[in-house]
CSV table of C-alpha atoms in Angstrom, one decimal:
chain,number,residue,atom,x,y,z
A,1,MET,CA,0.0,0.0,0.0
A,2,THR,CA,2.8,2.4,0.9
A,3,TRP,CA,4.7,1.6,-2.4
A,4,SER,CA,1.6,2.0,-4.5
A,5,ALA,CA,0.8,5.4,-2.9
A,6,THR,CA,4.4,6.5,-3.4
A,7,ALA,CA,4.4,5.5,-7.1
A,8,ARG,CA,1.0,7.1,-7.7
A,9,GLY,CA,2.3,10.4,-6.2
A,10,ALA,CA,5.4,10.3,-8.3
A,11,HIS,CA,3.3,10.4,-11.5
A,12,GLN,CA,0.8,12.8,-10.3
A,13,PRO,CA,0.9,16.3,-11.9
A,14,ASP,CA,1.9,19.3,-9.8
A,15,ASN,CA,-0.9,20.9,-7.8
A,16,THR,CA,-0.9,24.1,-9.9
A,17,ALA,CA,-3.7,26.0,-11.6
A,18,PHE,CA,-2.3,25.1,-15.0
A,19,THR,CA,-1.7,21.4,-14.6
A,20,GLN,CA,-4.9,20.9,-12.7
A,21,GLN,CA,-6.9,23.0,-15.2
A,22,ARG,CA,-8.1,25.6,-12.8
A,23,LEU,CA,-7.2,28.6,-14.9
A,24,PRO,CA,-10.0,31.1,-15.5
A,25,ALA,CA,-11.7,30.4,-18.9
A,26,TRP,CA,-14.1,32.3,-21.1
A,27,HIS,CA,-17.2,30.3,-22.2
A,28,PRO,CA,-19.0,32.4,-24.7
A,29,LEU,CA,-22.8,32.0,-24.9
A,30,LEU,CA,-23.7,32.9,-28.4
A,31,SER,CA,-27.0,34.8,-28.5
A,32,ALA,CA,-28.9,35.9,-31.5
A,33,SER,CA,-27.6,39.5,-31.1
A,34,ILE,CA,-24.0,38.1,-31.5
A,35,ALA,CA,-24.5,35.2,-34.0
A,36,LEU,CA,-26.7,37.0,-36.6
A,37,PRO,CA,-24.3,40.0,-37.2
A,38,LEU,CA,-21.4,37.6,-37.5
A,39,PHE,CA,-23.2,35.7,-40.3
A,40,PHE,CA,-24.2,38.9,-42.1
A,41,CYS,CA,-20.7,40.5,-41.8
A,42,ALA,CA,-19.0,37.3,-42.9
A,43,GLY,CA,-21.3,37.0,-45.9
A,44,LEU,CA,-20.8,40.6,-47.0
A,45,ALA,CA,-17.0,40.2,-46.6
A,46,PHE,CA,-17.0,37.0,-48.7
A,47,ILE,CA,-19.2,38.5,-51.4
A,48,GLY,CA,-17.0,41.6,-51.6
A,49,LEU,CA,-13.9,39.6,-51.9
A,50,GLY,CA,-15.5,37.2,-54.4
A,51,LEU,CA,-16.6,40.1,-56.6
A,52,GLY,CA,-13.1,41.5,-56.6
A,53,LEU,CA,-11.6,38.1,-57.5
A,54,TYR,CA,-14.2,37.4,-60.2
A,55,TYR,CA,-13.9,40.7,-62.0
A,56,SER,CA,-10.2,40.7,-61.7
A,57,SER,CA,-10.1,37.2,-63.3
A,58,ASN,CA,-12.5,38.3,-66.1
A,59,GLY,CA,-10.2,41.3,-66.8
A,60,ILE,CA,-7.3,39.0,-67.8
A,61,LYS,CA,-7.0,38.6,-71.5
A,62,GLU,CA,-6.3,35.2,-73.1
A,63,LEU,CA,-5.7,34.1,-76.6
A,64,ALA,CA,-5.8,30.3,-77.1
A,65,TYR,CA,-5.3,28.0,-80.0
A,66,ASP,CA,-5.9,24.2,-80.1
A,67,TYR,CA,-3.2,22.7,-82.3
A,68,THR,CA,-4.0,19.0,-81.6
A,69,GLY,CA,-4.5,18.5,-85.3
A,70,ASP,CA,-8.0,17.1,-85.4
A,71,PRO,CA,-9.2,16.8,-89.0
A,72,GLY,CA,-10.3,20.2,-90.4
A,73,THR,CA,-8.8,22.3,-87.6
A,74,GLY,CA,-5.7,23.7,-89.3
A,75,ASN,CA,-2.4,22.8,-90.8
A,76,CYS,CA,-1.3,20.9,-87.7
A,77,SER,CA,-3.7,18.1,-88.7
A,78,VAL,CA,-1.0,17.0,-91.2
A,79,CYS,CA,1.5,16.5,-88.3
A,80,ALA,CA,-1.0,14.7,-86.2
A,81,THR,CA,-1.9,12.3,-89.0
A,82,ALA,CA,1.8,11.7,-89.9
A,83,GLY,CA,2.7,10.8,-86.3
A,84,GLN,CA,-0.3,8.6,-85.6
A,85,GLY,CA,0.7,5.1,-84.5
A,86,ARG,CA,4.5,5.8,-84.7
A,87,ALA,CA,6.7,6.0,-81.7
A,88,PRO,CA,8.5,8.3,-81.6
A,89,PRO,CA,6.6,10.4,-84.2
A,90,PRO,CA,8.6,11.9,-87.1
A,91,PRO,CA,9.6,15.6,-86.9
A,92,CYS,CA,6.9,17.9,-88.2
A,93,SER,CA,6.2,21.6,-88.1
A,94,CYS,CA,3.0,23.7,-88.5
A,95,ALA,CA,2.0,27.3,-87.9
A,96,TRP,CA,-0.7,29.4,-86.2
A,97,TYR,CA,-1.5,32.8,-87.7
A,98,PHE,CA,-3.4,35.4,-85.8
A,99,SER,CA,-3.9,39.2,-85.7
A,100,LEU,CA,-4.2,41.6,-82.8
A,101,PRO,CA,-6.3,44.7,-83.5
A,102,GLU,CA,-4.9,46.5,-80.4
A,103,LEU,CA,-2.1,46.1,-77.8
A,104,PHE,CA,-2.2,42.9,-75.8
A,105,GLN,CA,-1.3,44.4,-72.5
A,106,GLY,CA,1.8,42.8,-70.8
A,107,PRO,CA,3.4,41.2,-69.2
A,108,VAL,CA,2.4,38.3,-71.5
A,109,TYR,CA,2.9,34.7,-70.5
A,110,LEU,CA,3.0,31.8,-72.9
A,111,TYR,CA,1.5,28.5,-71.7
A,112,TYR,CA,1.0,25.1,-73.2
A,113,GLU,CA,-2.1,23.1,-72.0
A,114,LEU,CA,-2.8,19.4,-72.1
A,115,THR,CA,-6.2,17.7,-71.5
A,116,ASN,CA,-7.1,14.2,-70.5
A,117,PHE,CA,-3.5,13.7,-69.2
A,118,TYR,CA,-3.6,12.2,-65.7
A,119,GLN,CA,-0.4,13.3,-64.0
A,120,ASN,CA,-2.1,12.7,-60.7
A,121,ASN,CA,-2.2,8.9,-61.3
A,122,ARG,CA,-0.6,7.3,-58.3
A,123,ARG,CA,1.7,4.9,-60.2
A,124,TYR,CA,2.7,7.7,-62.5
A,125,GLY,CA,3.3,10.2,-59.7
A,126,VAL,CA,5.7,8.0,-57.8
A,127,SER,CA,7.7,7.0,-60.9
A,128,ARG,CA,10.7,9.2,-60.2
A,129,ASP,CA,13.9,9.2,-58.1
A,130,ASP,CA,14.3,12.4,-56.1
A,131,SER,CA,17.7,11.4,-54.9
A,132,GLN,CA,18.9,10.9,-58.5
A,133,LEU,CA,17.3,14.3,-59.5
A,134,SER,CA,19.2,16.0,-56.6
A,135,GLY,CA,22.5,14.9,-58.3
A,136,LEU,CA,23.5,12.0,-55.9
A,137,PRO,CA,26.1,10.0,-57.9
A,138,SER,CA,25.0,6.6,-56.3
A,139,SER,CA,21.4,7.2,-57.2
A,140,LEU,CA,22.5,8.1,-60.8
A,141,ARG,CA,23.9,4.5,-61.2
A,142,HIS,CA,21.2,2.8,-59.1
A,143,PRO,CA,17.7,4.2,-59.7
A,144,VAL,CA,15.0,3.3,-57.3
A,145,ASN,CA,12.5,0.5,-58.1
A,146,GLU,CA,9.6,2.9,-58.4
A,147,CYS,CA,11.1,4.0,-61.7
A,148,ALA,CA,10.4,0.6,-63.3
A,149,PRO,CA,9.9,-0.1,-66.2
A,150,TYR,CA,12.0,3.0,-67.0
A,151,GLN,CA,14.7,2.1,-64.5
A,152,TYR,CA,17.2,0.4,-66.8
A,153,SER,CA,17.5,0.5,-70.5
A,154,ALA,CA,17.4,-2.6,-72.8
A,155,ALA,CA,21.2,-2.7,-72.6
A,156,GLY,CA,21.1,-2.7,-68.8
A,157,LEU,CA,22.3,0.9,-68.4
A,158,PRO,CA,20.6,3.0,-65.7
A,159,ILE,CA,18.2,5.5,-67.1
A,160,ALA,CA,18.8,9.2,-66.2
A,161,PRO,CA,16.4,10.7,-65.4
A,162,CYS,CA,14.4,7.6,-64.6
A,163,GLY,CA,10.7,7.1,-64.3
A,164,ALA,CA,7.5,7.6,-66.3
A,165,ILE,CA,7.3,11.4,-65.6
A,166,ALA,CA,10.6,12.1,-67.1
A,167,ASN,CA,9.9,9.7,-70.0
A,168,SER,CA,6.8,11.6,-70.9
A,169,LEU,CA,8.5,15.0,-71.0
A,170,PHE,CA,6.7,17.5,-73.2
A,171,ASN,CA,8.9,18.3,-76.2
A,172,ASP,CA,6.9,20.6,-78.5
A,173,SER,CA,8.6,23.9,-79.1
A,174,PHE,CA,7.4,27.3,-80.2
A,175,SER,CA,8.7,30.5,-81.7
A,176,LEU,CA,6.7,33.8,-82.2
A,177,TRP,CA,7.1,36.1,-85.1
A,178,HIS,CA,5.5,39.6,-85.6
A,179,GLN,CA,4.7,41.4,-88.9
A,180,ARG,CA,4.7,45.0,-88.0
A,181,GLN,CA,3.6,46.3,-91.4
A,182,PRO,CA,1.2,44.7,-93.9
A,183,ASN,CA,3.2,42.6,-96.4
A,184,GLY,CA,6.3,43.4,-94.4
A,185,PRO,CA,8.8,40.9,-93.1
A,186,TYR,CA,8.2,38.9,-89.9
A,187,VAL,CA,10.5,39.7,-87.0
A,188,GLU,CA,11.1,37.2,-84.2
A,189,VAL,CA,9.7,38.1,-80.8
A,190,PRO,CA,12.2,37.3,-78.0
A,191,LEU,CA,10.8,34.6,-75.6
A,192,ASP,CA,12.3,34.7,-72.1
A,193,ARG,CA,12.7,31.1,-71.1
A,194,THR,CA,14.5,31.8,-67.8
A,195,GLY,CA,12.9,31.7,-64.4
A,196,ILE,CA,9.8,29.7,-65.5
A,197,ALA,CA,10.3,27.0,-62.8
A,198,TRP,CA,9.5,27.3,-59.1
A,199,TRP,CA,12.4,28.8,-57.2
A,200,THR,CA,12.5,26.0,-54.7
A,201,ASP,CA,12.5,23.4,-57.4
A,202,TYR,CA,15.3,25.0,-59.4
A,203,HIS,CA,17.6,25.9,-56.5
A,204,VAL,CA,16.8,23.2,-54.0
A,205,LYS,CA,15.3,20.0,-55.3
A,206,PHE,CA,17.1,19.6,-58.7
A,207,ARG,CA,20.9,19.4,-59.0
A,208,ASN,CA,23.3,18.0,-61.6
A,209,PRO,CA,25.8,15.4,-60.5
A,210,PRO,CA,29.3,16.6,-59.8
A,211,LEU,CA,31.2,17.4,-63.0
A,212,VAL,CA,33.9,15.0,-64.1
A,213,ASN,CA,37.0,16.8,-65.5
A,214,GLY,CA,34.7,19.8,-65.9
A,215,SER,CA,32.3,17.9,-68.2
A,216,LEU,CA,28.7,17.2,-67.5
A,217,ALA,CA,28.6,14.6,-70.3
A,218,LEU,CA,31.3,12.6,-68.5
A,219,ALA,CA,29.3,12.8,-65.3
A,220,PHE,CA,26.4,11.1,-67.1
A,221,ARG,CA,28.6,8.6,-68.8
A,222,GLY,CA,27.3,5.0,-68.3
A,223,THR,CA,23.7,6.1,-68.3
A,224,ALA,CA,21.0,6.0,-70.9
A,225,PRO,CA,18.3,8.6,-71.7
A,226,PRO,CA,14.6,7.7,-71.3
A,227,PRO,CA,13.2,5.6,-74.2
A,228,ASN,CA,11.0,8.5,-75.6
A,229,TRP,CA,13.9,11.0,-75.6
A,230,HIS,CA,15.8,11.9,-78.7
A,231,ARG,CA,18.9,13.1,-76.9
A,232,PRO,CA,20.5,12.7,-73.4
A,233,VAL,CA,19.7,14.9,-70.5
A,234,TYR,CA,23.0,16.8,-70.7
A,235,GLU,CA,22.1,18.0,-74.2
A,236,LEU,CA,18.7,19.5,-73.4
A,237,SER,CA,20.2,23.0,-73.8
A,238,PRO,CA,23.5,24.5,-75.0
A,239,ASP,CA,23.4,26.8,-72.0
A,240,PRO,CA,25.4,25.1,-69.2
A,241,ASN,CA,23.2,26.7,-66.6
A,242,ASN,CA,20.1,25.3,-68.2
A,243,THR,CA,20.9,21.7,-69.1
A,244,GLY,CA,20.8,18.4,-67.3
A,245,PHE,CA,18.5,18.0,-64.3
A,246,ILE,CA,18.3,21.8,-63.9
A,247,ASN,CA,16.8,22.4,-67.4
A,248,GLN,CA,13.9,24.8,-66.8
A,249,ASP,CA,11.5,22.9,-69.1
A,250,PHE,CA,12.3,19.7,-67.4
A,251,VAL,CA,11.9,21.1,-63.9
A,252,VAL,CA,8.5,22.6,-64.9
A,253,TRP,CA,7.3,19.3,-66.3
A,254,MET,CA,8.5,17.3,-63.2
A,255,ARG,CA,6.1,19.3,-60.9
A,256,THR,CA,3.0,17.1,-61.6
A,257,ALA,CA,-0.4,18.6,-62.0
A,258,ALA,CA,-3.4,17.8,-59.7
A,259,LEU,CA,-6.0,17.7,-62.5
A,260,PRO,CA,-6.2,16.0,-65.9
A,261,THR,CA,-6.5,19.4,-67.7
A,262,PHE,CA,-3.5,21.6,-66.8
A,263,ARG,CA,-1.3,24.3,-68.3
A,264,LYS,CA,2.4,24.8,-67.7
A,265,LEU,CA,4.5,27.9,-68.3
A,266,TYR,CA,6.6,27.9,-71.5
A,267,ALA,CA,8.0,31.5,-71.7
A,268,ARG,CA,7.5,35.1,-70.8
A,269,ILE,CA,7.3,38.0,-73.3
A,270,ARG,CA,8.9,41.0,-71.6
A,271,GLN,CA,12.0,41.9,-73.6
A,272,GLY,CA,12.9,44.7,-76.1
A,273,ASN,CA,10.0,46.3,-77.8
A,274,TYR,CA,7.6,43.8,-76.3
A,275,SER,CA,8.1,44.7,-72.6
A,276,ALA,CA,4.7,46.5,-72.5
A,277,GLY,CA,2.9,43.6,-74.3
A,278,LEU,CA,2.2,42.5,-77.9
A,279,PRO,CA,1.6,45.4,-80.2
A,280,ARG,CA,-1.1,45.3,-82.8
A,281,GLY,CA,-0.4,43.5,-86.0
A,282,ALA,CA,-0.1,40.1,-87.6
A,283,TYR,CA,1.6,37.2,-85.8
A,284,ARG,CA,2.8,33.8,-86.6
A,285,VAL,CA,3.7,31.0,-84.1
A,286,ASN,CA,5.9,28.3,-85.5
A,287,ILE,CA,5.2,25.0,-83.8
A,288,THR,CA,7.5,22.0,-83.8
A,289,TYR,CA,5.0,19.2,-83.4
A,290,ASN,CA,6.5,16.3,-81.5
A,291,TYR,CA,4.2,15.4,-78.6
A,292,PRO,CA,1.5,12.8,-79.4
A,293,VAL,CA,-1.8,13.2,-77.6
A,294,ARG,CA,-4.4,11.6,-79.8
A,295,ALA,CA,-3.6,8.1,-78.5
A,296,PHE,CA,-5.2,9.0,-75.2
A,297,SER,CA,-7.9,11.4,-76.7
A,298,GLY,CA,-6.0,14.4,-75.4
A,299,HIS,CA,-5.7,17.9,-76.7
A,300,LYS,CA,-2.9,20.4,-76.9
A,301,ARG,CA,-3.5,24.2,-76.6
A,302,LEU,CA,-1.2,27.2,-76.9
A,303,ILE,CA,-2.2,30.1,-74.7
A,304,PHE,CA,-1.1,33.7,-74.5
A,305,SER,CA,-2.3,35.3,-71.2
A,306,SER,CA,-1.8,38.4,-69.1
A,307,ILE,CA,-1.9,38.3,-65.3
A,308,SER,CA,-3.3,40.4,-62.5
A,309,TRP,CA,-2.6,40.9,-58.8
A,310,MET,CA,-4.3,37.5,-58.2
A,311,GLY,CA,-2.3,35.6,-60.8
A,312,GLY,CA,-3.6,34.0,-64.0
A,313,LYS,CA,-7.2,33.6,-65.1
A,314,ASN,CA,-9.2,31.5,-62.7
A,315,PRO,CA,-12.8,32.4,-62.0
A,316,PHE,CA,-13.3,29.4,-59.6
A,317,LEU,CA,-12.0,31.2,-56.6
A,318,GLY,CA,-14.2,34.2,-57.1
A,319,ILE,CA,-17.3,32.1,-57.6
A,320,ALA,CA,-16.5,30.0,-54.5
A,321,TYR,CA,-16.3,33.1,-52.4
A,322,LEU,CA,-19.6,34.4,-53.8
A,323,LEU,CA,-21.3,31.1,-53.1
A,324,VAL,CA,-20.0,31.0,-49.5
A,325,GLY,CA,-20.9,34.6,-48.9
A,326,SER,CA,-24.4,34.1,-50.3
A,327,LEU,CA,-24.8,31.0,-48.1
A,328,CYS,CA,-23.8,32.9,-45.0
A,329,ILE,CA,-26.4,35.6,-45.6
A,330,PHE,CA,-29.1,33.1,-46.4
A,331,VAL,CA,-28.4,31.2,-43.2
A,332,GLY,CA,-28.4,34.5,-41.3
A,333,PHE,CA,-31.9,35.4,-42.7
A,334,VAL,CA,-33.2,31.9,-41.8
A,335,MET,CA,-31.9,32.2,-38.3
A,336,LEU,CA,-33.3,35.7,-38.0
A,337,VAL,CA,-36.8,34.5,-39.0
A,338,VAL,CA,-36.6,31.6,-36.6
A,339,TYR,CA,-35.4,33.9,-33.8
A,340,ILE,CA,-38.3,36.4,-34.4
A,341,ARG,CA,-40.9,33.7,-34.6
A,342,TYR,CA,-39.9,31.9,-31.4
A,343,GLN,CA,-39.3,35.1,-29.6
A,344,ASP,CA,-42.8,36.2,-30.2
A,345,GLN,CA,-44.1,32.8,-29.2
A,346,ASN,CA,-42.2,33.0,-25.9
A,347,GLU,CA,-43.5,36.4,-25.2
A,348,ASP,CA,-47.1,35.2,-25.7
A,349,GLU,CA,-46.5,32.3,-23.3
A,350,GLU,CA,-45.1,34.7,-20.7
A,351,ASP,CA,-48.2,37.0,-21.1
A,352,ASP,CA,-50.5,34.0,-20.6
A,353,GLU,CA,-48.7,33.1,-17.4
């Protein structure tokens, strides 16, 4: 009995107001005079914010073009037909012509959009080796099993980068040309391809392996590119600061999307005479058509878009705030009607007594 009491006392909390939960506490009792104004104020705040977001999103200009190549939709249909059933598809080019009657206010962002592409598939999403992508030499030679069947090549060489995400890298390319005067020559519009990836991805998550004798190609010696790639990873760009695992296009693609319809940033238009936007005139987009999408009933779109303080065009957030605000005001009115009705009923009962 003595030992039991001693042991129980050793594990007993101190006799303080905090440990014994004797601190003073506030227990609010919500009355109608408190709850109803809260609902109405919250509803008005949500509706005001929703209207701002909605009209800001509608003020963003977009110019889109579907270049999938469905029959009768433009000259890209020739490329889609030529590459159907062939892996990899043969090189093919097409063009998109459009005119702007007025200035397309900048800054202008160029996106590509894919539909019916499920990057959120669980098996697809884990098919990568983050240690390899961080430049770890041991992972470069020994990819993780999650990368299978894109772990080793047919010759037994480790694939770098391994996995289904890297193997399906988007490889269409675009160039923009501007005709300033009717019947005049086309002038190429500079596309800024730098800084299109997330800062944390480019500076933290993705790293090239250590150079061997100052050469990135020697660092990747003994590895094989993914089956769908036409060139090894260290030849993605002639710029040494934009090749290998730190290539901007590659880093952007490796951040998988949550929905089957998604867009990814390709370039910004903010240099030279186009820093204020795209002037009026005729334009041509040269498209190098490489990426097959018709096999999975997908579509490819090219999108020019401006931005606002809230980012790109996305009316969903504004609509969501409007719905929540309207619901709060509706619930507030319902509670007000119930409160008035039962308050009158209670007063009548008190008068009868």
